[in-house]
């Protein structure tokens, strides 16, 4: 087999793998929201009566004792408490919480918090869409962005 032939086979194999990955089904959970711990953490009860703690993926809301922390929690509660939600699972965090994008009644809760200036785009999430939503809220000086020097939640936690 020539080098050119081998390279073409490798390229074809890589294309096949990428093509197949594009058709992978996204893992989802559904359940009723039974608890809202804070703006970016909820607990759902699944149909099989299992409680699952969900950390909203890609965002970080102010802490409870931080400016707008209570408002972020109330906002999340108003949107989804007692309602059935779908969670697009993105992974598990170091505290064993399910990371996910939460959708309720056609709304993406993660995005709604960003749009309303009640969350930062999490610094380790690489989403240009989330970044745009946060920048628009900042430009409009909504909620956390109305403060002269808002403190990111990860910095607030370090100070404690």
PDB file of C-alpha atoms in Angstrom:
ATOM      1  CA  UNK A   1       0.000   0.000   0.000  1.00  0.00           C
ATOM      2  CA  UNK A   2       1.385   3.410  -0.927  1.00  0.00           C
ATOM      3  CA  UNK A   3       1.589   6.366   1.454  1.00  0.00           C
ATOM      4  CA  UNK A   4      -1.004   8.272  -0.581  1.00  0.00           C
ATOM      5  CA  UNK A   5      -3.399   5.321  -0.470  1.00  0.00           C
ATOM      6  CA  UNK A   6      -2.935   4.985   3.301  1.00  0.00           C
ATOM      7  CA  UNK A   7      -3.543   8.710   3.837  1.00  0.00           C
ATOM      8  CA  UNK A   8      -6.789   8.536   1.831  1.00  0.00           C
ATOM      9  CA  UNK A   9      -7.982   5.590   3.895  1.00  0.00           C
ATOM     10  CA  UNK A  10      -7.236   7.416   7.145  1.00  0.00           C
ATOM     11  CA  UNK A  11      -9.064  10.523   5.895  1.00  0.00           C
ATOM     12  CA  UNK A  12     -12.056   8.428   4.852  1.00  0.00           C
ATOM     13  CA  UNK A  13     -12.137   6.690   8.245  1.00  0.00           C
ATOM     14  CA  UNK A  14     -12.015  10.066  10.056  1.00  0.00           C
ATOM     15  CA  UNK A  15     -14.833  11.413   7.891  1.00  0.00           C
ATOM     16  CA  UNK A  16     -16.948   8.352   8.673  1.00  0.00           C
ATOM     17  CA  UNK A  17     -16.344   8.788  12.410  1.00  0.00           C
ATOM     18  CA  UNK A  18     -17.239  12.492  12.291  1.00  0.00           C
ATOM     19  CA  UNK A  19     -20.349  11.729  10.237  1.00  0.00           C
ATOM     20  CA  UNK A  20     -21.501   9.108  12.742  1.00  0.00           C
ATOM     21  CA  UNK A  21     -20.859  11.401  15.705  1.00  0.00           C
ATOM     22  CA  UNK A  22     -23.107  14.002  14.112  1.00  0.00           C
ATOM     23  CA  UNK A  23     -26.023  11.570  14.336  1.00  0.00           C
ATOM     24  CA  UNK A  24     -25.561  10.612  17.972  1.00  0.00           C
ATOM     25  CA  UNK A  25     -28.711  11.034  19.997  1.00  0.00           C
ATOM     26  CA  UNK A  26     -28.411  13.604  22.765  1.00  0.00           C
ATOM     27  CA  UNK A  27     -29.044  12.171  26.228  1.00  0.00           C
ATOM     28  CA  UNK A  28     -32.008  13.821  27.934  1.00  0.00           C
ATOM     29  CA  UNK A  29     -33.867  13.641  31.208  1.00  0.00           C
ATOM     30  CA  UNK A  30     -37.402  14.753  31.913  1.00  0.00           C
ATOM     31  CA  UNK A  31     -39.025  15.465  35.209  1.00  0.00           C
ATOM     32  CA  UNK A  32     -40.862  17.885  37.437  1.00  0.00           C
ATOM     33  CA  UNK A  33     -38.880  20.621  39.197  1.00  0.00           C
ATOM     34  CA  UNK A  34     -39.314  20.033  42.933  1.00  0.00           C
ATOM     35  CA  UNK A  35     -36.579  22.332  44.266  1.00  0.00           C
ATOM     36  CA  UNK A  36     -34.706  25.449  43.212  1.00  0.00           C
ATOM     37  CA  UNK A  37     -31.571  25.731  45.344  1.00  0.00           C
ATOM     38  CA  UNK A  38     -30.323  28.870  43.617  1.00  0.00           C
ATOM     39  CA  UNK A  39     -30.389  30.478  40.186  1.00  0.00           C
ATOM     40  CA  UNK A  40     -28.383  27.752  38.503  1.00  0.00           C
ATOM     41  CA  UNK A  41     -29.209  24.611  40.518  1.00  0.00           C
ATOM     42  CA  UNK A  42     -32.509  22.750  40.514  1.00  0.00           C
ATOM     43  CA  UNK A  43     -33.728  19.284  41.514  1.00  0.00           C
ATOM     44  CA  UNK A  44     -36.126  17.326  39.350  1.00  0.00           C
ATOM     45  CA  UNK A  45     -38.231  14.278  40.122  1.00  0.00           C
ATOM     46  CA  UNK A  46     -38.225  11.837  37.211  1.00  0.00           C
ATOM     47  CA  UNK A  47     -41.129   9.580  36.224  1.00  0.00           C
ATOM     48  CA  UNK A  48     -39.485   6.687  38.077  1.00  0.00           C
ATOM     49  CA  UNK A  49     -39.444   8.838  41.262  1.00  0.00           C
ATOM     50  CA  UNK A  50     -35.699   9.476  41.190  1.00  0.00           C
ATOM     51  CA  UNK A  51     -34.460  12.884  42.370  1.00  0.00           C
ATOM     52  CA  UNK A  52     -31.743  14.361  40.175  1.00  0.00           C
ATOM     53  CA  UNK A  53     -29.836  17.534  41.025  1.00  0.00           C
ATOM     54  CA  UNK A  54     -29.216  19.619  37.902  1.00  0.00           C
ATOM     55  CA  UNK A  55     -26.567  22.322  37.557  1.00  0.00           C
ATOM     56  CA  UNK A  56     -27.390  24.586  34.618  1.00  0.00           C
ATOM     57  CA  UNK A  57     -24.643  24.140  32.049  1.00  0.00           C
ATOM     58  CA  UNK A  58     -22.508  27.024  30.844  1.00  0.00           C
ATOM     59  CA  UNK A  59     -23.693  29.681  33.270  1.00  0.00           C
ATOM     60  CA  UNK A  60     -22.943  30.823  36.787  1.00  0.00           C
ATOM     61  CA  UNK A  61     -25.521  32.792  38.774  1.00  0.00           C
ATOM     62  CA  UNK A  62     -24.731  35.044  41.722  1.00  0.00           C
ATOM     63  CA  UNK A  63     -24.464  33.260  45.071  1.00  0.00           C
ATOM     64  CA  UNK A  64     -27.328  33.564  47.591  1.00  0.00           C
ATOM     65  CA  UNK A  65     -25.496  36.169  49.683  1.00  0.00           C
ATOM     66  CA  UNK A  66     -24.318  38.069  46.624  1.00  0.00           C
ATOM     67  CA  UNK A  67     -26.098  40.964  44.873  1.00  0.00           C
ATOM     68  CA  UNK A  68     -28.879  39.579  42.666  1.00  0.00           C
ATOM     69  CA  UNK A  69     -28.472  36.048  44.074  1.00  0.00           C
ATOM     70  CA  UNK A  70     -32.014  36.021  45.461  1.00  0.00           C
ATOM     71  CA  UNK A  71     -33.379  37.576  42.282  1.00  0.00           C
ATOM     72  CA  UNK A  72     -31.702  34.881  40.144  1.00  0.00           C
ATOM     73  CA  UNK A  73     -33.208  32.142  42.334  1.00  0.00           C
ATOM     74  CA  UNK A  74     -36.661  33.744  42.178  1.00  0.00           C
ATOM     75  CA  UNK A  75     -36.359  34.095  38.389  1.00  0.00           C
ATOM     76  CA  UNK A  76     -35.493  30.399  37.969  1.00  0.00           C
ATOM     77  CA  UNK A  77     -38.293  29.436  40.369  1.00  0.00           C
ATOM     78  CA  UNK A  78     -40.848  31.501  38.475  1.00  0.00           C
ATOM     79  CA  UNK A  79     -39.898  29.934  35.156  1.00  0.00           C
ATOM     80  CA  UNK A  80     -39.728  26.300  36.172  1.00  0.00           C
ATOM     81  CA  UNK A  81     -40.749  25.379  39.744  1.00  0.00           C
ATOM     82  CA  UNK A  82     -43.511  22.754  39.728  1.00  0.00           C
ATOM     83  CA  UNK A  83     -43.281  22.367  35.955  1.00  0.00           C
ATOM     84  CA  UNK A  84     -42.101  19.535  33.776  1.00  0.00           C
ATOM     85  CA  UNK A  85     -38.732  20.200  32.168  1.00  0.00           C
ATOM     86  CA  UNK A  86     -36.437  18.520  29.688  1.00  0.00           C
ATOM     87  CA  UNK A  87     -32.733  18.478  30.460  1.00  0.00           C
ATOM     88  CA  UNK A  88     -30.178  18.045  27.699  1.00  0.00           C
ATOM     89  CA  UNK A  89     -27.366  16.328  29.589  1.00  0.00           C
ATOM     90  CA  UNK A  90     -23.901  17.798  29.037  1.00  0.00           C
ATOM     91  CA  UNK A  91     -21.984  15.910  31.731  1.00  0.00           C
ATOM     92  CA  UNK A  92     -21.440  15.532  35.471  1.00  0.00           C
ATOM     93  CA  UNK A  93     -19.632  18.085  37.615  1.00  0.00           C
ATOM     94  CA  UNK A  94     -17.184  17.437  40.445  1.00  0.00           C
ATOM     95  CA  UNK A  95     -20.037  17.524  42.986  1.00  0.00           C
ATOM     96  CA  UNK A  96     -21.843  14.696  41.105  1.00  0.00           C
ATOM     97  CA  UNK A  97     -24.556  17.031  39.799  1.00  0.00           C
ATOM     98  CA  UNK A  98     -25.872  16.527  36.288  1.00  0.00           C
ATOM     99  CA  UNK A  99     -24.827  19.399  34.026  1.00  0.00           C
ATOM    100  CA  UNK A 100     -27.551  20.291  31.593  1.00  0.00           C
ATOM    101  CA  UNK A 101     -29.475  22.711  29.449  1.00  0.00           C
ATOM    102  CA  UNK A 102     -32.939  23.046  30.962  1.00  0.00           C
ATOM    103  CA  UNK A 103     -35.951  23.668  28.755  1.00  0.00           C
ATOM    104  CA  UNK A 104     -39.478  24.406  29.901  1.00  0.00           C
ATOM    105  CA  UNK A 105     -42.466  25.405  27.784  1.00  0.00           C
ATOM    106  CA  UNK A 106     -40.222  26.151  24.805  1.00  0.00           C
ATOM    107  CA  UNK A 107     -37.802  28.312  26.814  1.00  0.00           C
ATOM    108  CA  UNK A 108     -34.135  27.612  27.442  1.00  0.00           C
ATOM    109  CA  UNK A 109     -33.709  28.534  31.135  1.00  0.00           C
ATOM    110  CA  UNK A 110     -29.908  28.833  30.824  1.00  0.00           C
ATOM    111  CA  UNK A 111     -30.273  31.403  28.034  1.00  0.00           C
ATOM    112  CA  UNK A 112     -33.085  33.278  29.810  1.00  0.00           C
ATOM    113  CA  UNK A 113     -30.853  33.856  32.846  1.00  0.00           C
ATOM    114  CA  UNK A 114     -28.080  35.221  30.607  1.00  0.00           C
ATOM    115  CA  UNK A 115     -30.474  37.429  28.604  1.00  0.00           C
ATOM    116  CA  UNK A 116     -31.872  38.934  31.789  1.00  0.00           C
ATOM    117  CA  UNK A 117     -28.495  39.742  33.306  1.00  0.00           C
ATOM    118  CA  UNK A 118     -28.857  37.189  36.093  1.00  0.00           C
ATOM    119  CA  UNK A 119     -25.921  34.968  35.157  1.00  0.00           C
ATOM    120  CA  UNK A 120     -22.399  35.088  33.843  1.00  0.00           C
ATOM    121  CA  UNK A 121     -21.313  32.853  31.009  1.00  0.00           C
ATOM    122  CA  UNK A 122     -19.244  30.287  32.883  1.00  0.00           C
ATOM    123  CA  UNK A 123     -15.595  31.042  32.199  1.00  0.00           C
ATOM    124  CA  UNK A 124     -14.746  27.503  31.066  1.00  0.00           C
ATOM    125  CA  UNK A 125     -17.670  27.182  28.632  1.00  0.00           C
ATOM    126  CA  UNK A 126     -16.781  27.979  25.059  1.00  0.00           C
ATOM    127  CA  UNK A 127     -20.085  29.134  23.599  1.00  0.00           C
ATOM    128  CA  UNK A 128     -20.132  32.194  21.375  1.00  0.00           C
ATOM    129  CA  UNK A 129     -23.943  32.209  21.647  1.00  0.00           C
ATOM    130  CA  UNK A 130     -23.836  32.392  25.454  1.00  0.00           C
ATOM    131  CA  UNK A 131     -21.138  35.055  25.236  1.00  0.00           C
ATOM    132  CA  UNK A 132     -23.346  37.187  22.930  1.00  0.00           C
ATOM    133  CA  UNK A 133     -26.326  36.889  25.269  1.00  0.00           C
ATOM    134  CA  UNK A 134     -24.205  37.958  28.254  1.00  0.00           C
ATOM    135  CA  UNK A 135     -22.693  40.857  26.290  1.00  0.00           C
ATOM    136  CA  UNK A 136     -26.162  42.101  25.255  1.00  0.00           C
ATOM    137  CA  UNK A 137     -27.356  42.042  28.876  1.00  0.00           C
ATOM    138  CA  UNK A 138     -24.187  43.844  29.948  1.00  0.00           C
ATOM    139  CA  UNK A 139     -24.636  46.496  27.265  1.00  0.00           C
ATOM    140  CA  UNK A 140     -28.233  47.028  28.441  1.00  0.00           C
ATOM    141  CA  UNK A 141     -27.047  47.181  32.084  1.00  0.00           C
ATOM    142  CA  UNK A 142     -29.537  44.535  33.181  1.00  0.00           C
ATOM    143  CA  UNK A 143     -29.473  43.346  36.815  1.00  0.00           C
ATOM    144  CA  UNK A 144     -25.899  42.246  37.695  1.00  0.00           C
ATOM    145  CA  UNK A 145     -24.630  44.486  34.913  1.00  0.00           C
ATOM    146  CA  UNK A 146     -26.257  47.530  36.557  1.00  0.00           C
ATOM    147  CA  UNK A 147     -23.570  47.351  39.253  1.00  0.00           C
ATOM    148  CA  UNK A 148     -20.422  49.436  38.828  1.00  0.00           C
ATOM    149  CA  UNK A 149     -18.129  46.499  39.570  1.00  0.00           C
ATOM    150  CA  UNK A 150     -20.033  43.226  39.523  1.00  0.00           C
ATOM    151  CA  UNK A 151     -18.155  40.347  41.135  1.00  0.00           C
ATOM    152  CA  UNK A 152     -18.256  37.064  39.273  1.00  0.00           C
ATOM    153  CA  UNK A 153     -19.549  34.191  41.437  1.00  0.00           C
ATOM    154  CA  UNK A 154     -16.289  32.231  41.115  1.00  0.00           C
ATOM    155  CA  UNK A 155     -14.406  35.255  42.506  1.00  0.00           C
ATOM    156  CA  UNK A 156     -17.021  35.729  45.250  1.00  0.00           C
ATOM    157  CA  UNK A 157     -16.590  32.072  46.312  1.00  0.00           C
ATOM    158  CA  UNK A 158     -12.795  32.440  46.430  1.00  0.00           C
ATOM    159  CA  UNK A 159     -13.102  35.399  48.815  1.00  0.00           C
ATOM    160  CA  UNK A 160     -15.162  33.414  51.328  1.00  0.00           C
TER     161      UNK A 160
END
